[in-house]
Amino acid sequence: MTDTTPDTLHDDHHHKPRGIMRWVLTTNHKDIGSMYLIFSFTMFLLGGAMAMVIRAELFQPGLQLVEPNFFNQMTTVHGLIMVFGAVMPAFTGLANWMVPMMIGAPDMALPRMNNWSFWILPFAFLLLIGSLFMEGGGPNFGWTFYAPLSTTYSPDSTGLFVFALHIMGISSIMGAINVIVTITNMRAPGMTYMKMPLFVWTWLITAFLLIAVMPVLAGAATMVLTDKYFGTSFFDAAGGGDPVMFQHIFWFFGHPEVYIMILPSFGIISAIVPAFSRKRLFGYSSMVYATASIAGLSFLVWAHHMFTTGMPVFAELFFMFCTMLISVPTGVKVFNWVATMWRGSLTFEVPMLFAIAFIVLFTIGGFSGLMLAITPVDFQYHDTYFVVAHFHYVLVSGAVFSIMAAAYYWLPKWTGHMFNETLAKWHFWCSVISVNVLFFPMHFLGLAGMPRRIPDYALQFADVNAIVSIGGFAFGLSQLIFLVVVIKCARGGEPAAAKPWDGAEGLEWTVPSPAPYHTFETPPDLEEVRDGH
């Protein structure tokens, strides 16, 4: 039997391989993390370009630029790319880079599977984007692919969409298994569970969520496939099926999925806020339990997306109260971050600016979520731009801002150089202003009754939509500043110290910048690290 411990894997390639095959065959967690992050940013720009098509069409009332069918394809593929191609791979890239360094492990536990889980992703998205060029166009039924829009009325390319979704799911499950095995088996001696950084904790919980819900999505997608091509009628009432059953299955995946896209953010903010407050995180153990509570409760709230489907009143009340309950552990987190900053020695470098923006704007998204949780009121808000405003506050000024905060926080460790502070601050201020111009007015459009996913609208919404579209274009262009900052930083700049941020704590700051290709050949001694050696 061959020995495949990480140490012997390192013996296979002590020297960094060169050329294109280095990236194709690499099993190094830093290389794979970098590829995830580059792929994610590429998808972010592509998904953003689709959002620009949507906002250009909505700049004025009437049909301006694109056919309604193509508009629907843009809304669908924009959503799919941003969820499965931008946010999730970015968090997986951060996990690959940082989790082994944070727990003192030499690499991820399953390095070859790690390589495989990344390389199937680009093919999934080639299938998805390729479907747009097929006769009849790509998926046009919304990223939630409700039946019968995705079965009876869907274009011929639906098979490609389902296949792409399966590949993304396989990639996510493999990544999640890798994270769990790494964290449970490869922590440095003395690194007990309650001494792990919160980013590691949030990712461990996220990985269990992924393994629990990705097969549910695969089941829903397979039933859609057989309904469309093989004559089954899972979601067709004429054949004894039930279209509302699709929504139950989809949202049983979909709501925990929303938390999959925000829990790692909580870990990132819990690393950054103490570092720039120069204080220990307030209430560490309560943060761990709050994260676990959110994950558990996320399985009990799925039908709050379905209040208008005619559920019994008892079910509506149950899901309303469970949804409100989930705001309690979330509130604990916000309170703990604010308490950490309270009377700390704060400085406002770019990672901290993004972290503070995250806390404020994510909280706005949380409050609008509470409004949507109230069943009778949801009948008014349902499928309006109020919902669009809510989930974009959570996912753009939430998840995306936390990813940017993480990138600025760890960029010196990744590249060995400090980034251009002036340009980075330009990126922050342009982003934070434009994101509010883009999404805040949508609350009022929704309250006034403007429906989402429609390419035309009533004249009274024209002025607000013009403002929103300008905010959208400004936000999109702001991300090009981020691209410039990262490229300049990777190419050179002021050399970064091993610990470029004063208050930063953790094993990743004990190794030189840039981090060596193999981080910990022998496990670090946590007592020495704590004593400041």
Short mmCIF file of C-alpha atoms in Angstrom, two decimals, residues 38-474:
data_model
loop_
_atom_site.label_atom_id
_atom_site.label_comp_id
_atom_site.label_asym_id
_atom_site.label_seq_id
_atom_site.Cartn_x
_atom_site.Cartn_y
_atom_site.Cartn_z
CA ILE A 38 -9.07 34.27 -10.79
CA PHE A 39 -11.91 32.16 -12.21
CA SER A 40 -14.36 33.73 -9.78
CA PHE A 41 -13.37 37.31 -10.69
CA THR A 42 -13.62 36.48 -14.42
CA MET A 43 -17.14 35.14 -13.86
CA PHE A 44 -17.96 38.20 -11.72
CA LEU A 45 -17.08 40.49 -14.66
CA LEU A 46 -19.06 38.30 -17.11
CA GLY A 47 -22.11 38.15 -14.82
CA GLY A 48 -21.74 41.90 -14.32
CA ALA A 49 -21.75 42.46 -18.09
CA MET A 50 -25.09 40.61 -18.22
CA ALA A 51 -26.40 42.84 -15.41
CA MET A 52 -25.35 45.84 -17.54
CA VAL A 53 -27.52 44.51 -20.40
CA ILE A 54 -30.45 44.27 -17.96
CA ARG A 55 -29.90 47.79 -16.60
CA ALA A 56 -29.39 49.27 -20.08
CA GLU A 57 -32.75 47.82 -21.16
CA LEU A 58 -34.44 49.20 -18.01
CA PHE A 59 -32.86 52.65 -18.34
CA GLN A 60 -36.04 53.87 -20.05
CA PRO A 61 -39.56 52.43 -20.28
CA GLY A 62 -40.48 50.55 -23.45
CA LEU A 63 -38.45 47.87 -25.23
CA GLN A 64 -35.11 49.50 -26.12
CA LEU A 65 -32.23 47.15 -26.85
CA VAL A 66 -33.07 43.46 -26.50
CA GLU A 67 -35.94 41.06 -27.13
CA PRO A 68 -37.94 40.01 -24.03
CA ASN A 69 -36.74 36.40 -24.46
CA PHE A 70 -33.09 37.50 -24.48
CA PHE A 71 -33.77 39.75 -21.47
CA ASN A 72 -35.03 36.66 -19.62
CA GLN A 73 -31.91 34.74 -20.64
CA MET A 74 -29.75 37.54 -19.24
CA THR A 75 -31.60 37.62 -15.88
CA THR A 76 -31.33 33.82 -15.62
CA VAL A 77 -27.69 33.38 -16.60
CA HIS A 78 -26.64 36.49 -14.62
CA GLY A 79 -28.11 34.90 -11.47
CA LEU A 80 -26.58 31.47 -12.13
CA ILE A 81 -23.13 32.91 -12.87
CA MET A 82 -23.09 35.20 -9.84
CA VAL A 83 -24.22 32.46 -7.41
CA PHE A 84 -22.35 29.41 -8.74
CA GLY A 85 -19.55 31.10 -10.70
CA ALA A 86 -18.57 34.19 -8.70
CA VAL A 87 -19.51 34.05 -5.00
CA MET A 88 -19.14 30.33 -4.25
CA PRO A 89 -15.81 29.78 -6.09
CA ALA A 90 -14.41 32.94 -4.47
CA PHE A 91 -15.13 31.56 -1.00
CA THR A 92 -13.72 28.16 -2.05
CA GLY A 93 -10.56 29.92 -3.29
CA LEU A 94 -10.19 31.73 0.04
CA ALA A 95 -10.72 28.42 1.88
CA ASN A 96 -8.06 26.71 -0.24
CA TRP A 97 -5.56 29.48 0.36
CA MET A 98 -6.19 30.23 4.00
CA VAL A 99 -7.64 27.21 5.85
CA PRO A 100 -4.45 25.07 5.76
CA MET A 101 -2.37 28.11 6.77
CA MET A 102 -4.75 29.02 9.60
CA ILE A 103 -4.77 25.54 11.15
CA GLY A 104 -1.06 24.81 10.60
CA ALA A 105 -1.59 22.10 7.95
CA PRO A 106 0.92 21.47 5.11
CA ASP A 107 -1.82 21.32 2.44
CA MET A 108 -5.42 20.28 1.92
CA ALA A 109 -6.09 16.67 2.94
CA LEU A 110 -7.08 15.46 -0.54
CA PRO A 111 -4.84 17.42 -2.93
CA ARG A 112 -5.57 15.48 -6.15
CA MET A 113 -9.33 15.72 -5.60
CA ASN A 114 -8.78 19.42 -4.96
CA ASN A 115 -7.28 19.82 -8.44
CA TRP A 116 -10.15 17.87 -9.99
CA SER A 117 -12.85 19.86 -8.16
CA PHE A 118 -11.47 23.09 -9.65
CA TRP A 119 -10.87 21.94 -13.22
CA ILE A 120 -14.40 20.67 -13.83
CA LEU A 121 -15.81 24.14 -13.05
CA PRO A 122 -14.68 25.96 -16.24
CA PHE A 123 -16.28 23.20 -18.33
CA ALA A 124 -19.58 23.58 -16.47
CA PHE A 125 -19.65 27.29 -17.27
CA LEU A 126 -18.62 26.72 -20.90
CA LEU A 127 -21.72 24.51 -21.20
CA LEU A 128 -23.93 27.11 -19.52
CA ILE A 129 -22.66 30.05 -21.58
CA GLY A 130 -22.57 27.93 -24.76
CA SER A 131 -26.30 27.26 -24.33
CA LEU A 132 -26.95 30.97 -25.04
CA PHE A 133 -25.76 30.40 -28.64
CA MET A 134 -28.05 27.44 -29.32
CA GLU A 135 -31.16 27.70 -31.47
CA GLY A 136 -33.94 28.93 -29.20
CA GLY A 137 -31.39 30.48 -26.82
CA GLY A 138 -30.20 29.61 -23.34
CA PRO A 139 -32.12 29.16 -20.09
CA ASN A 140 -34.81 31.84 -19.85
CA PHE A 141 -36.78 30.73 -16.79
CA GLY A 142 -35.00 32.57 -13.95
CA TRP A 143 -32.09 31.17 -11.91
CA THR A 144 -34.65 29.34 -9.72
CA PHE A 145 -35.82 27.42 -12.85
CA TYR A 146 -39.42 26.98 -11.63
CA ALA A 147 -41.42 24.28 -13.36
CA PRO A 148 -43.32 24.39 -15.72
CA LEU A 149 -41.21 27.29 -17.12
CA SER A 150 -38.16 25.00 -17.07
CA THR A 151 -40.04 21.93 -18.36
CA THR A 152 -43.04 22.47 -20.63
CA TYR A 153 -42.08 25.95 -21.85
CA SER A 154 -38.28 25.83 -21.78
CA PRO A 155 -35.87 26.04 -24.76
CA ASP A 156 -34.04 22.99 -26.17
CA SER A 157 -30.84 24.00 -24.37
CA THR A 158 -32.33 23.03 -20.96
CA GLY A 159 -30.41 19.73 -21.04
CA LEU A 160 -27.11 21.64 -21.20
CA PHE A 161 -28.20 23.83 -18.29
CA VAL A 162 -29.04 20.76 -16.14
CA PHE A 163 -25.73 19.08 -17.02
CA ALA A 164 -23.81 22.27 -16.14
CA LEU A 165 -25.66 22.46 -12.82
CA HIS A 166 -24.74 18.85 -11.97
CA ILE A 167 -21.05 19.50 -12.66
CA MET A 168 -21.09 22.62 -10.45
CA GLY A 169 -22.72 20.57 -7.69
CA ILE A 170 -20.12 17.78 -7.94
CA SER A 171 -17.35 20.40 -7.70
CA SER A 172 -18.96 21.95 -4.59
CA ILE A 173 -19.41 18.59 -2.84
CA MET A 174 -15.80 17.55 -3.52
CA GLY A 175 -14.55 20.91 -2.23
CA ALA A 176 -16.71 20.58 0.90
CA ILE A 177 -15.47 17.03 1.66
CA ASN A 178 -11.90 18.31 1.32
CA VAL A 179 -12.49 21.18 3.75
CA ILE A 180 -14.10 18.90 6.36
CA VAL A 181 -11.36 16.26 6.19
CA THR A 182 -8.63 18.92 6.32
CA ILE A 183 -10.08 20.71 9.34
CA THR A 184 -10.94 17.57 11.33
CA ASN A 185 -7.69 15.67 10.66
CA MET A 186 -4.89 18.13 9.98
CA ARG A 187 -4.94 20.81 12.69
CA ALA A 188 -1.60 21.58 14.33
CA PRO A 189 -1.07 20.07 17.81
CA GLY A 190 -2.85 22.21 20.39
CA MET A 191 -5.30 23.69 17.84
CA THR A 192 -8.53 22.54 19.50
CA TYR A 193 -11.86 23.27 17.82
CA MET A 194 -12.53 26.22 20.12
CA LYS A 195 -9.15 27.76 19.27
CA MET A 196 -9.70 27.71 15.50
CA PRO A 197 -10.09 31.07 13.74
CA LEU A 198 -13.72 31.90 12.98
CA PHE A 199 -13.07 31.77 9.23
CA VAL A 200 -12.18 28.08 9.68
CA TRP A 201 -15.29 27.50 11.81
CA THR A 202 -17.63 29.20 9.34
CA TRP A 203 -16.16 27.16 6.47
CA LEU A 204 -16.48 23.88 8.40
CA ILE A 205 -20.19 24.60 8.97
CA THR A 206 -20.63 25.79 5.37
CA ALA A 207 -19.06 22.55 4.08
CA PHE A 208 -21.61 20.45 5.98
CA LEU A 209 -24.40 22.62 4.55
CA LEU A 210 -23.05 22.06 1.02
CA ILE A 211 -22.99 18.29 1.43
CA ALA A 212 -26.53 18.36 2.82
CA VAL A 213 -28.18 20.49 0.13
CA MET A 214 -26.29 20.01 -3.15
CA PRO A 215 -27.85 16.54 -3.72
CA VAL A 216 -31.30 18.15 -3.25
CA LEU A 217 -30.53 20.56 -6.11
CA ALA A 218 -29.28 17.62 -8.19
CA GLY A 219 -32.58 15.81 -7.54
CA ALA A 220 -34.68 18.82 -8.61
CA ALA A 221 -32.57 19.32 -11.76
CA THR A 222 -32.82 15.62 -12.69
CA MET A 223 -36.62 15.65 -12.31
CA VAL A 224 -36.75 18.74 -14.56
CA LEU A 225 -34.61 16.86 -17.10
CA THR A 226 -36.83 13.75 -17.12
CA ASP A 227 -40.03 15.85 -17.22
CA LYS A 228 -38.77 17.67 -20.29
CA TYR A 229 -37.12 14.86 -22.26
CA PHE A 230 -38.34 11.50 -20.93
CA GLY A 231 -42.08 11.89 -20.44
CA THR A 232 -42.25 11.86 -16.64
CA SER A 233 -44.65 14.23 -14.88
CA PHE A 234 -43.17 15.05 -11.47
CA PHE A 235 -44.18 18.68 -11.86
CA ASP A 236 -47.04 18.33 -14.36
CA ALA A 237 -50.51 18.34 -12.78
CA ALA A 238 -52.02 16.70 -15.89
CA GLY A 239 -49.94 13.58 -15.22
CA GLY A 240 -50.52 13.55 -11.45
CA GLY A 241 -47.55 15.73 -10.55
CA ASP A 242 -47.42 19.05 -8.71
CA PRO A 243 -45.61 22.19 -9.89
CA VAL A 244 -45.57 23.56 -6.31
CA MET A 245 -43.59 20.46 -5.26
CA PHE A 246 -40.75 21.81 -7.40
CA GLN A 247 -40.68 24.96 -5.28
CA HIS A 248 -40.55 22.95 -2.06
CA ILE A 249 -37.62 20.87 -3.33
CA PHE A 250 -35.79 23.83 -4.85
CA TRP A 251 -36.09 26.09 -1.81
CA PHE A 252 -35.11 23.29 0.56
CA PHE A 253 -31.81 23.58 -1.30
CA GLY A 254 -32.09 27.31 -1.98
CA HIS A 255 -32.40 28.73 1.48
CA PRO A 256 -29.45 26.92 3.07
CA GLU A 257 -27.62 27.91 -0.16
CA VAL A 258 -28.16 31.57 0.72
CA TYR A 259 -26.36 30.93 4.02
CA ILE A 260 -23.61 29.00 2.21
CA MET A 261 -22.96 32.31 0.43
CA ILE A 262 -22.84 34.41 3.61
CA LEU A 263 -21.40 32.26 6.47
CA PRO A 264 -17.79 32.47 5.17
CA SER A 265 -18.31 36.27 5.04
CA PHE A 266 -18.95 36.22 8.78
CA GLY A 267 -15.63 34.43 9.26
CA ILE A 268 -13.78 37.01 7.15
CA ILE A 269 -15.31 39.98 9.00
CA SER A 270 -14.52 38.26 12.32
CA ALA A 271 -10.84 38.17 11.29
CA ILE A 272 -10.65 41.75 9.96
CA VAL A 273 -12.59 43.71 12.61
CA PRO A 274 -10.39 42.54 15.57
CA ALA A 275 -7.20 43.12 13.53
CA PHE A 276 -7.98 46.81 12.87
CA SER A 277 -9.59 47.36 16.30
CA ARG A 278 -6.45 45.87 17.92
CA LYS A 279 -8.64 43.86 20.28
CA ARG A 280 -9.63 40.22 20.63
CA LEU A 281 -12.96 39.33 19.03
CA PHE A 282 -15.79 39.95 21.49
CA GLY A 283 -17.69 36.75 22.35
CA TYR A 284 -15.79 34.14 20.29
CA SER A 285 -17.78 31.13 21.52
CA SER A 286 -21.13 32.89 21.03
CA MET A 287 -20.06 33.57 17.42
CA VAL A 288 -19.39 29.85 16.88
CA TYR A 289 -22.76 28.85 18.35
CA ALA A 290 -24.55 31.62 16.40
CA THR A 291 -23.04 30.31 13.14
CA ALA A 292 -24.15 26.77 13.94
CA SER A 293 -27.65 28.04 14.88
CA ILE A 294 -27.99 29.90 11.58
CA ALA A 295 -26.99 26.73 9.71
CA GLY A 296 -29.52 24.62 11.62
CA LEU A 297 -32.38 27.12 11.29
CA SER A 298 -31.68 27.55 7.56
CA PHE A 299 -33.39 24.17 6.99
CA LEU A 300 -36.61 25.37 8.64
CA VAL A 301 -37.35 28.51 6.61
CA TRP A 302 -37.50 27.43 2.96
CA ALA A 303 -41.21 28.07 2.43
CA HIS A 304 -40.94 31.80 3.20
CA HIS A 305 -40.24 32.05 -0.54
CA MET A 306 -43.66 30.49 -1.14
CA PHE A 307 -46.14 32.44 1.00
CA THR A 308 -48.23 33.21 -2.11
CA THR A 309 -48.63 29.56 -3.21
CA GLY A 310 -51.70 28.97 -1.03
CA MET A 311 -50.14 27.18 1.95
CA PRO A 312 -52.28 26.51 5.04
CA VAL A 313 -52.21 29.38 7.54
CA PHE A 314 -50.49 27.18 10.14
CA ALA A 315 -47.59 26.55 7.72
CA GLU A 316 -47.36 30.25 6.89
CA LEU A 317 -47.16 31.13 10.59
CA PHE A 318 -44.55 28.42 11.24
CA PHE A 319 -42.27 29.64 8.45
CA MET A 320 -42.84 33.27 9.39
CA PHE A 321 -41.71 32.72 12.99
CA CYS A 322 -38.76 30.49 12.02
CA THR A 323 -37.59 33.17 9.58
CA MET A 324 -37.80 35.83 12.26
CA LEU A 325 -35.95 33.54 14.67
CA ILE A 326 -32.95 33.31 12.32
CA SER A 327 -32.42 37.06 12.76
CA VAL A 328 -31.47 36.46 16.42
CA PRO A 329 -28.12 34.64 15.87
CA THR A 330 -27.44 37.02 12.97
CA GLY A 331 -28.01 39.95 15.32
CA VAL A 332 -25.61 38.35 17.82
CA LYS A 333 -22.88 38.51 15.16
CA VAL A 334 -23.51 42.18 14.32
CA PHE A 335 -23.56 43.03 18.04
CA ASN A 336 -20.25 41.19 18.61
CA TRP A 337 -18.52 42.99 15.72
CA VAL A 338 -19.69 46.38 16.99
CA ALA A 339 -18.66 45.43 20.55
CA THR A 340 -15.21 44.45 19.23
CA MET A 341 -14.82 47.89 17.66
CA TRP A 342 -16.13 49.66 20.77
CA ARG A 343 -13.24 51.55 22.43
CA GLY A 344 -10.69 49.79 20.23
CA SER A 345 -7.69 51.52 18.63
CA LEU A 346 -9.36 51.66 15.22
CA THR A 347 -7.57 52.43 11.98
CA PHE A 348 -9.35 52.55 8.66
CA GLU A 349 -7.24 50.71 6.11
CA VAL A 350 -9.09 49.39 3.08
CA PRO A 351 -9.94 45.92 4.49
CA MET A 352 -11.51 47.59 7.53
CA LEU A 353 -13.46 50.04 5.34
CA PHE A 354 -14.98 47.13 3.41
CA ALA A 355 -15.68 45.29 6.70
CA ILE A 356 -17.54 48.28 8.18
CA ALA A 357 -19.47 48.77 4.92
CA PHE A 358 -20.36 45.07 5.08
CA ILE A 359 -21.71 45.38 8.63
CA VAL A 360 -23.86 48.45 7.86
CA LEU A 361 -25.19 47.34 4.47
CA PHE A 362 -25.66 43.67 5.39
CA THR A 363 -27.74 44.87 8.35
CA ILE A 364 -29.96 46.87 5.96
CA GLY A 365 -30.39 43.68 3.93
CA GLY A 366 -31.25 41.83 7.13
CA PHE A 367 -33.96 44.32 8.08
CA SER A 368 -35.59 44.15 4.65
CA GLY A 369 -35.46 40.34 5.04
CA LEU A 370 -37.41 40.69 8.29
CA MET A 371 -40.01 42.73 6.41
CA LEU A 372 -40.30 39.98 3.78
CA ALA A 373 -40.71 37.40 6.56
CA ILE A 374 -44.05 38.87 7.63
CA THR A 375 -46.53 36.74 5.70
CA PRO A 376 -49.40 39.18 5.00
CA VAL A 377 -46.97 41.92 3.98
CA ASP A 378 -45.02 39.52 1.75
CA PHE A 379 -48.11 39.19 -0.44
CA GLN A 380 -47.49 42.83 -1.39
CA TYR A 381 -43.70 42.58 -1.77
CA HIS A 382 -43.58 39.18 -3.50
CA ASP A 383 -41.88 39.22 -6.93
CA THR A 384 -41.33 42.98 -6.85
CA TYR A 385 -38.09 44.94 -6.92
CA PHE A 386 -38.21 45.05 -3.11
CA VAL A 387 -37.05 41.41 -3.15
CA VAL A 388 -34.31 42.27 -5.67
CA ALA A 389 -33.11 45.08 -3.38
CA HIS A 390 -33.16 42.78 -0.34
CA PHE A 391 -31.10 39.92 -1.73
CA HIS A 392 -28.63 42.19 -3.53
CA TYR A 393 -27.94 44.04 -0.27
CA VAL A 394 -27.18 40.66 1.29
CA LEU A 395 -25.18 39.24 -1.63
CA VAL A 396 -23.44 42.29 -3.14
CA SER A 397 -22.81 44.62 -0.21
CA GLY A 398 -22.70 41.44 1.90
CA ALA A 399 -20.92 38.50 0.28
CA VAL A 400 -19.08 40.41 -2.48
CA PHE A 401 -17.87 43.19 -0.15
CA SER A 402 -16.56 40.60 2.33
CA ILE A 403 -14.68 38.84 -0.49
CA MET A 404 -13.09 42.18 -1.44
CA ALA A 405 -12.25 42.86 2.21
CA ALA A 406 -10.57 39.42 2.35
CA ALA A 407 -8.66 40.05 -0.88
CA TYR A 408 -7.24 43.34 0.45
CA TYR A 409 -6.53 41.81 3.88
CA TRP A 410 -4.57 38.80 2.59
CA LEU A 411 -3.19 40.23 -0.68
CA PRO A 412 0.16 41.21 0.95
CA LYS A 413 0.47 37.62 2.23
CA TRP A 414 -0.32 36.19 -1.21
CA THR A 415 1.88 38.46 -3.33
CA GLY A 416 4.57 39.71 -0.93
CA HIS A 417 3.73 43.32 -1.88
CA MET A 418 1.55 46.02 -0.38
CA PHE A 419 -1.23 47.22 -2.68
CA ASN A 420 -1.68 50.84 -3.78
CA GLU A 421 -3.67 52.33 -0.87
CA THR A 422 -4.92 55.36 -2.86
CA LEU A 423 -6.29 53.30 -5.73
CA ALA A 424 -7.82 50.81 -3.29
CA LYS A 425 -9.60 53.63 -1.46
CA TRP A 426 -10.91 54.91 -4.80
CA HIS A 427 -12.24 51.41 -5.42
CA PHE A 428 -13.91 51.34 -2.00
CA TRP A 429 -15.61 54.73 -2.20
CA CYS A 430 -16.75 54.29 -5.81
CA SER A 431 -18.15 50.85 -4.92
CA VAL A 432 -19.90 51.82 -1.71
CA ILE A 433 -21.56 54.92 -3.18
CA SER A 434 -22.59 53.32 -6.45
CA VAL A 435 -23.90 50.12 -4.82
CA ASN A 436 -26.33 52.23 -2.75
CA VAL A 437 -27.39 54.33 -5.75
CA LEU A 438 -27.98 51.02 -7.54
CA PHE A 439 -29.94 49.04 -4.95
CA PHE A 440 -31.46 51.43 -2.39
CA PRO A 441 -34.04 53.01 -4.75
CA MET A 442 -35.17 49.49 -5.73
CA HIS A 443 -36.87 49.21 -2.32
CA PHE A 444 -39.21 52.05 -3.30
CA LEU A 445 -39.81 50.68 -6.81
CA GLY A 446 -40.87 47.41 -5.16
CA LEU A 447 -43.09 49.07 -2.58
CA ALA A 448 -44.80 50.95 -5.44
CA GLY A 449 -45.43 47.63 -7.18
CA MET A 450 -42.82 47.34 -9.97
CA PRO A 451 -42.50 43.61 -10.80
CA ARG A 452 -39.07 42.03 -11.30
CA ARG A 453 -37.81 40.08 -14.35
CA ILE A 454 -39.94 42.18 -16.74
CA PRO A 455 -38.16 44.17 -19.51
CA ASP A 456 -40.77 46.97 -19.59
CA TYR A 457 -42.49 49.00 -16.87
CA ALA A 458 -45.05 51.74 -16.24
CA LEU A 459 -44.04 55.35 -16.92
CA GLN A 460 -44.11 56.43 -13.27
CA PHE A 461 -41.04 54.28 -12.56
CA ALA A 462 -38.90 55.87 -15.30
CA ASP A 463 -36.89 58.41 -13.28
CA VAL A 464 -35.98 56.00 -10.49
CA ASN A 465 -34.95 53.31 -12.98
CA ALA A 466 -32.66 55.78 -14.77
CA ILE A 467 -30.92 56.56 -11.45
CA VAL A 468 -30.63 52.83 -10.62
CA SER A 469 -29.10 52.08 -14.03
CA ILE A 470 -26.53 54.88 -13.63
CA GLY A 471 -25.61 53.39 -10.22
CA GLY A 472 -25.30 49.97 -11.89
CA PHE A 473 -22.90 51.18 -14.58
CA ALA A 474 -20.84 53.06 -11.97
#
